[in-house]
Amino acid sequence: MAASSERSPPPFPDSEEPELLEDSDEGADAFTGTSISEMDSPSPDSTRPPKDIFNEPPEDIFSDPLSNINSEPQKKVDAKIPSPSSDEAVDLFSDPLDDDSEVMSSPEVQNPMPDLLNEPVEAPKSDVLGEPPVSSVKKAASSEMFGDDDDDEDLFKEPPKVVTKKPQPSGPPVDVFTEVKSDVKVKPQVKDDPTDLFAEEALTAPAPKPSAGSSSSRTNGVHSEEQDLFSEATVELSLDSPRNDRKNKDAVKPSVSAPAAPVASSSSKAPSKTLKELEEEESEDKFDLNISITNPEKVGDGMNAYMAYKVSTQTSLTMFRSKTFTVRRRFSDFLGLFEKLSEKHSQNGYLIPPPPEKSILGMTKVKVGKEDPSSAEFVERRRAALERYLQRVVSHPSLLQDPDVREFLEKEELPRAVSTQALSGAGFLKMLNKATDAVSKMTIKMNEQDVWFDEKIQDVENEEQHLRKLHVMVESLVNHRKELSGNTAVFAKSVAMLGSSEDNTALSRALSQLAEVEDRIEQLHQEQASNDFFTFSELLADYIRLLGAVRGCFDQRMKAWQRWQDAENMLQKKREAEAKLLWANKPDKLQQAKDEITEWEAKVTQYEREFERISATVRKEVIRFDKEKARDFNRQVIKYLESLLHSQQQLIKYWDAFLPEAKAIV
Amino acid sequence: MLVDRLGSGYKERFSLFNEQEGLDDGPDFLSEEDRGSTLPNFKQNEFSVVRQHEEFIWLHDSFVENEEYAGYIIPPAPPKPDFDASREKLQKLGEGEGSMTKEEFTKMKQELEAEYLAIFKKTVAMHEVFLCRVAAHPVLRKDLNFHVFLEYNQDLSVRGKNKKEKLEDFFKNVVKSADGVLVAGVKDVDDFFEHEKTFLLEYHNRVKDASAKSDRMIRSHKSAADDINRIASTLYTLGTQDSTDLCKFFLKVSELFEKTRKIEARVAADEDLKLADLLKYYLRESQAAKDLLYRRGRALVDYENANKALDKARAKNKDVLQAETTQQVCCQKFEKISESAKQELIDFKTRRVAAFRKNLVELAELELKHAKGNLQLLHSCLGVLKGDT
């Protein structure tokens, strides 16, 4: 990313023009677009911008009439979004010019956007596959990251694309603000060009446009959305404002300043490019961010003791204050992060990677036990699981943008995650929630119209079931392998004893050699058992959890559907009521009824839109998940097979050495 | 099962076939043996009879009870075939039939059959080893009972021991082991036997331990192989039901596991055959050798007692003649046992070393073979996975 930003300056003047164009286009879109985007991302994210607004000029809002408020935020949002995009366009154009490897992209770059706009859902897949240039860039990154093969790029190519779309609806607004702010600060210190700022913004900013893509939304969207925006904003305000950072506030200012220019212009090409940029950025992000968890350390004594882990991050991403930093986190912090993320993002259909489960038994052992191998194993297992968890979080393009994630990685002291602490209470509530969810799932009979979802849901359920089964078996293999290792050790000792009591010298020698061989094999089995566990079994465990999360996404989608249907029903009722009033000739109440109808009509469209959006998001998320799953399994299983290979090689070595000893018996 | 054994110039060939009336009837061990022999005392050159496990035991017991053979290591009787585990599994299989998929059922059935077959072969091999040992023994092979056992083409109508006899056996064993402790405590005048005695005592315990441990090791190895088998079939179902691009991958890995588990199971089976069975056999053989030493020790104690009795009789000048004859009988018996026992023990050692050599070499070779096969599979699978993913 830094590289691209550095490249950008020269072409800047040239690019100005296209930028304008693009902006104008956007402007046209902008109204509807932003409104839609807001509308689409109902509660958490969309609420953010309003929240900011409230923080910043609070008196305004409260003094102004409703309409004012609505228009105000809208303007701001619009302004913010386009402005980065325009800047970002600079990047885009500069890229092809400067970098030959990436240049290839320029011709194609222009095409995809129309696609995106026309068929937002379908397009990503086909587009991605068809676009060599983007992939080439990505390939570079991906190949470095995942080393293995060209085939990977396929996997890789797609997710970023998918990814880019995701950030649009929900995350971006918030991020934009914070980012702008932080970047501004950083720039002077860190030596990055000012363009960085834009690039960073670009990451998030262009998002709303594509999401807005569905053209139909315009007519309906504006109206209903305004209401939505407002109502949500107020609700959210109470929730969020306390922990809202000053960052956000500050961030609003720069963005506010930018508004005028973008409103005017647009061209379909530009957004597409920004998308591309996004993709590149995304892949670079992944590439640039290295998280490792090390040094689990027991803090405190007795039942109040806990394990603290060192979370080290290595990155060249400018959104972070420095290139390397470490923090100490405890397990509940990880859970807290998950809680925060799922609170914010799950109802948008995002797949939030689930953290490892809390294990009272294991932790109690750690607390009580001194130096027990099983507790050491437990700690290592948890360490590895947490590491994978964090890596999954940051590899999710929109989650990476979340301020809480950054805070988690960067901030020295985190407020303690309270909800996870009171485990029994929270756990109970969660269970209750799950139970009600299950009930509602049974009662909600969704007539699925999307075949893709229908099949996918089925697949996921089947897969989860099979993975569970597989997991049990692999666990059993681990246990048996451990048992085998133990028994081999015992046998080795026994053979050594037998050898010592054997009075034929050569045989005695051969037996003690055999004992040595068995000893080594015991080590081998042990290593293999831990490989079974850490490379294979844990992979399965992770994916069982992840599939659970995927199902959660489907549930969120179903809830959205249910909301829409309920609204539909309500609207129906209101209409009936109106008809009755008409018939009864009660004009005094008629106006109210009409108002209600318009209100509910708006709601229906809004909910429908929400449902559509969440469907698209879930779909993208699932596709991304499938890609990652394929990649993960591929990598892990190959790693596992390699460990098996190594075992066999060692075995051959051992027995080869033993054979002459056996033959030497006379 | 063909084994060639040679006893001084004679060539005998046994082959044992086992017939089993299906899994369901429950195992009833029968062995049929063919014997091609040029031994002079056989009436025909080729003959075959059907013998049951109990008949083998009868033959063994007849050797043990024969005073004439006191100076020899009596070849240990073959262990009773243990089909209990298989039977139990079979029952489980029957019970679980409804709850598992067809593939699982067939797989388990195959597994069970393979296991059953393995036990069978093993049992046959052990019975065969017993007969071969007898046939190779310069004295025992001329035993009348042995000939009856081989030639008499009807049921020997050997019955299993009844309760009373079993109880008697039990008491005999108790007395014998108590006596064994007494006898073992007596310091032997002969260094050779003294050394053998301490060696065998220790050796027997160690080999017993090693045998038990090897069994446990092999059992867990088998369970691991079973796990891999089940993993393979689950991966297979995952591969067939999954609609994503992963399915090919799963199928490939499943195929690999299916093959490796076969190898892994073979490793376990071969370890069982080459290692555990060897140890088990020498556990019994060393017991037999110990028994020989006990008999000799007993004879020695008898002889010494007879000497003391003779001295006493002489001192009192009473029953001297009788004491003299007793003493003489004991002396003769002791000397006879000692004479043959020495050779037997030397033979035992030679046999043991040869058997260990043979089995250990074979074990190492098989382990190598399997590991290499495994390696090959993994290599090719990894090649495919890395190539086309």
Coordinates of N, CA, C and O in Angstrom, one line a residue, chain A residues 273-358:
Chain A
K273 N -12.3 0.9 -10.5 CA -10.9 1.0 -10.2 C -10.7 1.1 -8.8 O -9.8 0.4 -8.2
T274 N -11.5 1.8 -8.1 CA -11.3 1.9 -6.7 C -11.5 0.5 -6.1 O -10.8 0.1 -5.2
L275 N -12.4 -0.2 -6.7 CA -12.6 -1.6 -6.2 C -11.3 -2.4 -6.4 O -10.8 -3.1 -5.5
K276 N -10.7 -2.2 -7.5 CA -9.5 -2.9 -7.8 C -8.5 -2.6 -6.8 O -7.8 -3.4 -6.2
E277 N -8.4 -1.3 -6.6 CA -7.4 -0.8 -5.7 C -7.6 -1.5 -4.3 O -6.7 -2.0 -3.7
L278 N -8.9 -1.5 -4.0 CA -9.3 -2.1 -2.8 C -8.7 -3.5 -2.7 O -8.1 -4.0 -1.7
E279 N -8.9 -4.2 -3.8 CA -8.5 -5.6 -3.8 C -7.0 -5.7 -3.5 O -6.6 -6.5 -2.7
E280 N -6.4 -4.9 -4.3 CA -4.9 -4.9 -4.1 C -4.5 -4.6 -2.7 O -3.8 -5.3 -2.0
E281 N -5.2 -3.6 -2.2 CA -4.9 -3.2 -0.9 C -5.1 -4.3 0.1 O -4.4 -4.6 0.9
E282 N -6.3 -4.9 -0.2 CA -6.7 -6.0 0.7 C -5.6 -7.1 0.8 O -5.2 -7.5 1.8
S283 N -5.2 -7.5 -0.4 CA -4.3 -8.6 -0.4 C -3.0 -8.1 0.2 O -2.3 -8.9 0.9
E284 N -2.7 -6.9 0.0 CA -1.5 -6.4 0.6 C -1.6 -6.4 2.1 O -0.7 -6.7 2.9
D285 N -2.8 -6.0 2.5 CA -3.1 -6.0 4.0 C -2.8 -7.3 4.6 O -2.0 -7.4 5.6
K286 N -3.3 -8.3 4.0 CA -3.1 -9.6 4.5 C -1.6 -9.9 4.6 O -1.1 -10.5 5.5
F287 N -1.0 -9.6 3.5 CA 0.4 -9.8 3.4 C 1.2 -9.1 4.4 O 2.2 -9.5 4.9
D288 N 0.7 -7.9 4.7 CA 1.5 -7.1 5.6 C 1.3 -7.3 7.0 O 2.0 -6.7 7.8
L289 N 0.3 -8.0 7.4 CA 0.0 -8.1 8.8 C 0.3 -9.4 9.3 O -0.3 -10.4 8.9
N290 N 1.2 -9.5 10.2 CA 1.6 -10.7 10.8 C 1.3 -10.7 12.3 O 1.9 -9.9 13.0
I291 N 0.5 -11.6 12.7 CA 0.2 -11.7 14.1 C 0.7 -13.0 14.7 O 0.5 -14.0 14.1
S292 N 1.4 -12.9 15.8 CA 1.8 -14.1 16.4 C 1.5 -14.0 17.9 O 1.6 -12.9 18.5
I293 N 1.2 -15.1 18.5 CA 0.9 -15.1 19.9 C 2.0 -15.9 20.6 O 2.2 -17.1 20.2
T294 N 2.6 -15.4 21.5 CA 3.7 -16.1 22.1 C 3.7 -15.9 23.7 O 2.9 -15.2 24.2
N295 N 4.6 -16.6 24.3 CA 4.9 -16.4 25.7 C 3.6 -16.5 26.6 O 3.3 -15.5 27.3
P296 N 2.9 -17.6 26.6 CA 1.8 -17.6 27.5 C 2.4 -17.6 28.9 O 3.4 -18.3 29.2
E297 N 1.8 -16.8 29.8 CA 2.4 -16.6 31.1 C 1.3 -16.6 32.1 O 0.3 -16.0 31.9
K298 N 1.6 -17.3 33.2 CA 0.6 -17.3 34.3 C 0.7 -16.0 35.1 O 1.8 -15.7 35.5
V299 N -0.4 -15.4 35.3 CA -0.4 -14.2 36.1 C -1.2 -14.4 37.3 O -2.4 -14.9 37.2
G300 N -0.7 -14.1 38.5 CA -1.5 -14.3 39.7 C -1.4 -15.7 40.2 O -0.7 -16.6 39.6
D301 N -2.1 -15.9 41.3 CA -2.1 -17.2 42.0 C -3.5 -17.7 42.2 O -4.4 -16.9 42.2
G302 N -3.5 -19.0 42.4 CA -4.8 -19.6 42.8 C -5.9 -19.4 41.8 O -5.6 -19.4 40.6
M303 N -7.1 -19.3 42.3 CA -8.2 -19.3 41.3 C -8.3 -18.0 40.6 O -9.0 -17.9 39.6
N304 N -7.6 -17.0 41.1 CA -7.6 -15.7 40.3 C -6.6 -15.7 39.3 O -6.4 -14.6 38.6
A305 N -5.8 -16.7 39.2 CA -4.7 -16.7 38.2 C -5.3 -16.7 36.8 O -6.4 -17.2 36.6
Y306 N -4.5 -16.2 35.9 CA -4.9 -16.3 34.5 C -3.7 -16.3 33.6 O -2.6 -16.0 34.0
M307 N -3.9 -16.8 32.4 CA -2.8 -16.8 31.4 C -2.8 -15.5 30.6 O -3.9 -15.1 30.1
A308 N -1.7 -14.9 30.5 CA -1.6 -13.8 29.6 C -0.7 -14.1 28.4 O 0.3 -14.9 28.5
Y309 N -1.1 -13.7 27.3 CA -0.4 -14.0 26.0 C 0.2 -12.8 25.4 O -0.5 -11.7 25.5
K310 N 1.3 -13.0 24.8 CA 1.9 -11.8 24.2 C 1.4 -11.8 22.7 O 1.7 -12.8 22.0
V311 N 0.8 -10.8 22.3 CA 0.3 -10.6 21.0 C 1.2 -9.7 20.2 O 1.2 -8.5 20.5
S312 N 1.9 -10.2 19.3 CA 2.9 -9.4 18.6 C 2.3 -9.2 17.2 O 1.9 -10.1 16.5
T313 N 2.4 -7.9 16.7 CA 1.9 -7.6 15.4 C 3.1 -7.0 14.6 O 3.8 -6.2 15.2
Q314 N 3.2 -7.5 13.4 CA 4.2 -6.9 12.5 C 3.5 -6.5 11.3 O 2.8 -7.3 10.6
T315 N 3.6 -5.2 11.0 CA 2.8 -4.7 9.8 C 3.5 -3.5 9.2 O 4.2 -2.8 9.9
S316 N 3.2 -3.3 8.0 CA 3.6 -2.0 7.4 C 2.3 -1.2 7.1 O 2.4 -0.2 6.4
L317 N 1.2 -1.7 7.5 CA 0.0 -0.9 7.3 C 0.0 0.4 8.0 O 0.4 0.5 9.2
T318 N -0.4 1.4 7.3 CA -0.3 2.7 7.9 C -1.3 3.0 8.9 O -1.3 4.0 9.6
M319 N -2.3 2.2 8.9 CA -3.4 2.4 9.9 C -2.9 2.1 11.3 O -3.5 2.5 12.3
F320 N -1.8 1.5 11.4 CA -1.3 1.2 12.7 C -0.2 2.3 13.0 O 0.5 2.8 12.1
R321 N 0.0 2.5 14.3 CA 0.9 3.6 14.6 C 2.4 3.2 14.4 O 3.2 4.0 14.1
S322 N 2.7 1.9 14.5 CA 4.1 1.6 14.2 C 4.1 0.2 13.5 O 3.1 -0.4 13.3
K323 N 5.3 -0.2 13.2 CA 5.4 -1.4 12.3 C 5.3 -2.6 13.2 O 4.8 -3.7 12.7
T324 N 5.9 -2.6 14.3 CA 5.8 -3.7 15.2 C 5.3 -3.3 16.6 O 5.8 -2.2 17.1
F325 N 4.5 -4.0 17.1 CA 4.1 -3.7 18.5 C 3.6 -5.0 19.2 O 3.1 -5.9 18.5
T326 N 3.7 -5.0 20.5 CA 3.2 -6.1 21.2 C 2.3 -5.6 22.3 O 2.5 -4.6 22.9
V327 N 1.3 -6.5 22.6 CA 0.5 -6.2 23.8 C 0.3 -7.5 24.5 O 0.6 -8.6 24.0
R328 N -0.1 -7.4 25.8 CA -0.4 -8.6 26.5 C -1.9 -8.7 26.6 O -2.5 -7.7 27.0
R329 N -2.4 -9.8 26.3 CA -3.9 -10.0 26.4 C -4.2 -11.3 27.1 O -3.4 -12.3 27.0
R330 N -5.3 -11.3 27.8 CA -5.7 -12.6 28.4 C -6.9 -13.1 27.6 O -7.4 -12.4 26.8
F331 N -7.2 -14.3 28.0 CA -8.2 -15.1 27.2 C -9.5 -14.3 27.1 O -10.1 -14.2 26.0
S332 N -9.9 -13.8 28.2 CA -11.2 -13.1 28.2 C -11.2 -11.9 27.3 O -12.2 -11.5 26.7
D333 N -10.0 -11.3 27.1 CA -9.9 -10.2 26.1 C -10.3 -10.6 24.7 O -10.9 -9.9 24.0
F334 N -9.8 -11.8 24.4 CA -10.1 -12.4 23.1 C -11.6 -12.6 22.9 O -12.2 -12.3 21.9
L335 N -12.2 -13.2 24.0 CA -13.6 -13.4 23.9 C -14.3 -12.0 23.8 O -15.3 -11.9 23.1
G336 N -13.8 -11.0 24.6 CA -14.4 -9.7 24.5 C -14.4 -9.1 23.1 O -15.4 -8.5 22.7
L337 N -13.3 -9.3 22.5 CA -13.1 -8.8 21.1 C -14.2 -9.5 20.2 O -14.9 -8.8 19.5
F338 N -14.4 -10.8 20.4 CA -15.4 -11.5 19.6 C -16.8 -10.9 19.9 O -17.6 -10.6 19.0
E339 N -17.0 -10.7 21.2 CA -18.4 -10.1 21.6 C -18.6 -8.8 20.9 O -19.7 -8.6 20.3
K340 N -17.6 -8.0 21.0 CA -17.7 -6.6 20.4 C -18.0 -6.8 18.9 O -18.8 -6.1 18.3
L341 N -17.2 -7.6 18.2 CA -17.3 -7.7 16.8 C -18.7 -8.3 16.4 O -19.3 -7.8 15.5
S342 N -19.1 -9.3 17.1 CA -20.3 -9.9 16.7 C -21.5 -9.0 17.0 O -22.5 -8.9 16.3
E343 N -21.4 -8.2 18.1 CA -22.4 -7.2 18.4 C -22.6 -6.2 17.2 O -23.7 -5.9 16.8
K344 N -21.4 -5.8 16.7 CA -21.5 -4.8 15.6 C -21.8 -5.4 14.3 O -22.5 -4.8 13.5
H345 N -21.2 -6.5 14.0 CA -21.2 -6.9 12.6 C -22.1 -8.1 12.2 O -22.4 -8.4 11.1
S346 N -22.5 -8.9 13.3 CA -23.1 -10.1 12.9 C -24.5 -9.9 12.2 O -24.9 -10.7 11.3
Q347 N -25.2 -8.9 12.6 CA -26.5 -8.8 12.0 C -26.4 -8.3 10.6 O -27.4 -8.2 9.9
N348 N -25.2 -7.9 10.2 CA -25.1 -7.6 8.7 C -24.7 -8.8 7.9 O -24.5 -8.7 6.7
G349 N -24.7 -9.9 8.6 CA -24.4 -11.1 7.8 C -22.9 -11.4 7.7 O -22.5 -12.3 7.0
Y350 N -22.1 -10.7 8.5 CA -20.7 -11.0 8.5 C -20.3 -12.3 9.2 O -21.0 -12.6 10.2
L351 N -19.4 -12.9 8.7 CA -18.9 -14.1 9.4 C -17.8 -13.8 10.3 O -16.7 -13.4 9.9
I352 N -18.1 -13.7 11.6 CA -17.2 -13.4 12.6 C -16.5 -14.6 13.1 O -17.1 -15.6 13.6
P353 N -15.2 -14.7 12.9 CA -14.5 -15.9 13.3 C -14.7 -16.2 14.8 O -14.4 -15.2 15.6
P354 N -15.1 -17.3 15.2 CA -15.4 -17.6 16.6 C -14.1 -17.9 17.3 O -13.2 -18.6 16.8
P355 N -13.9 -17.4 18.5 CA -12.7 -17.7 19.3 C -12.8 -19.1 19.9 O -13.9 -19.7 19.9
P356 N -11.7 -19.7 20.4 CA -11.8 -21.0 21.0 C -12.7 -21.0 22.2 O -12.8 -19.9 22.9
E357 N -13.2 -22.1 22.6 CA -14.1 -22.1 23.7 C -13.4 -22.0 25.0 O -12.2 -22.3 25.2
K358 N -14.2 -21.5 25.9 CA -13.7 -21.4 27.3 C -13.7 -22.8 27.9 O -14.6 -23.6 27.7

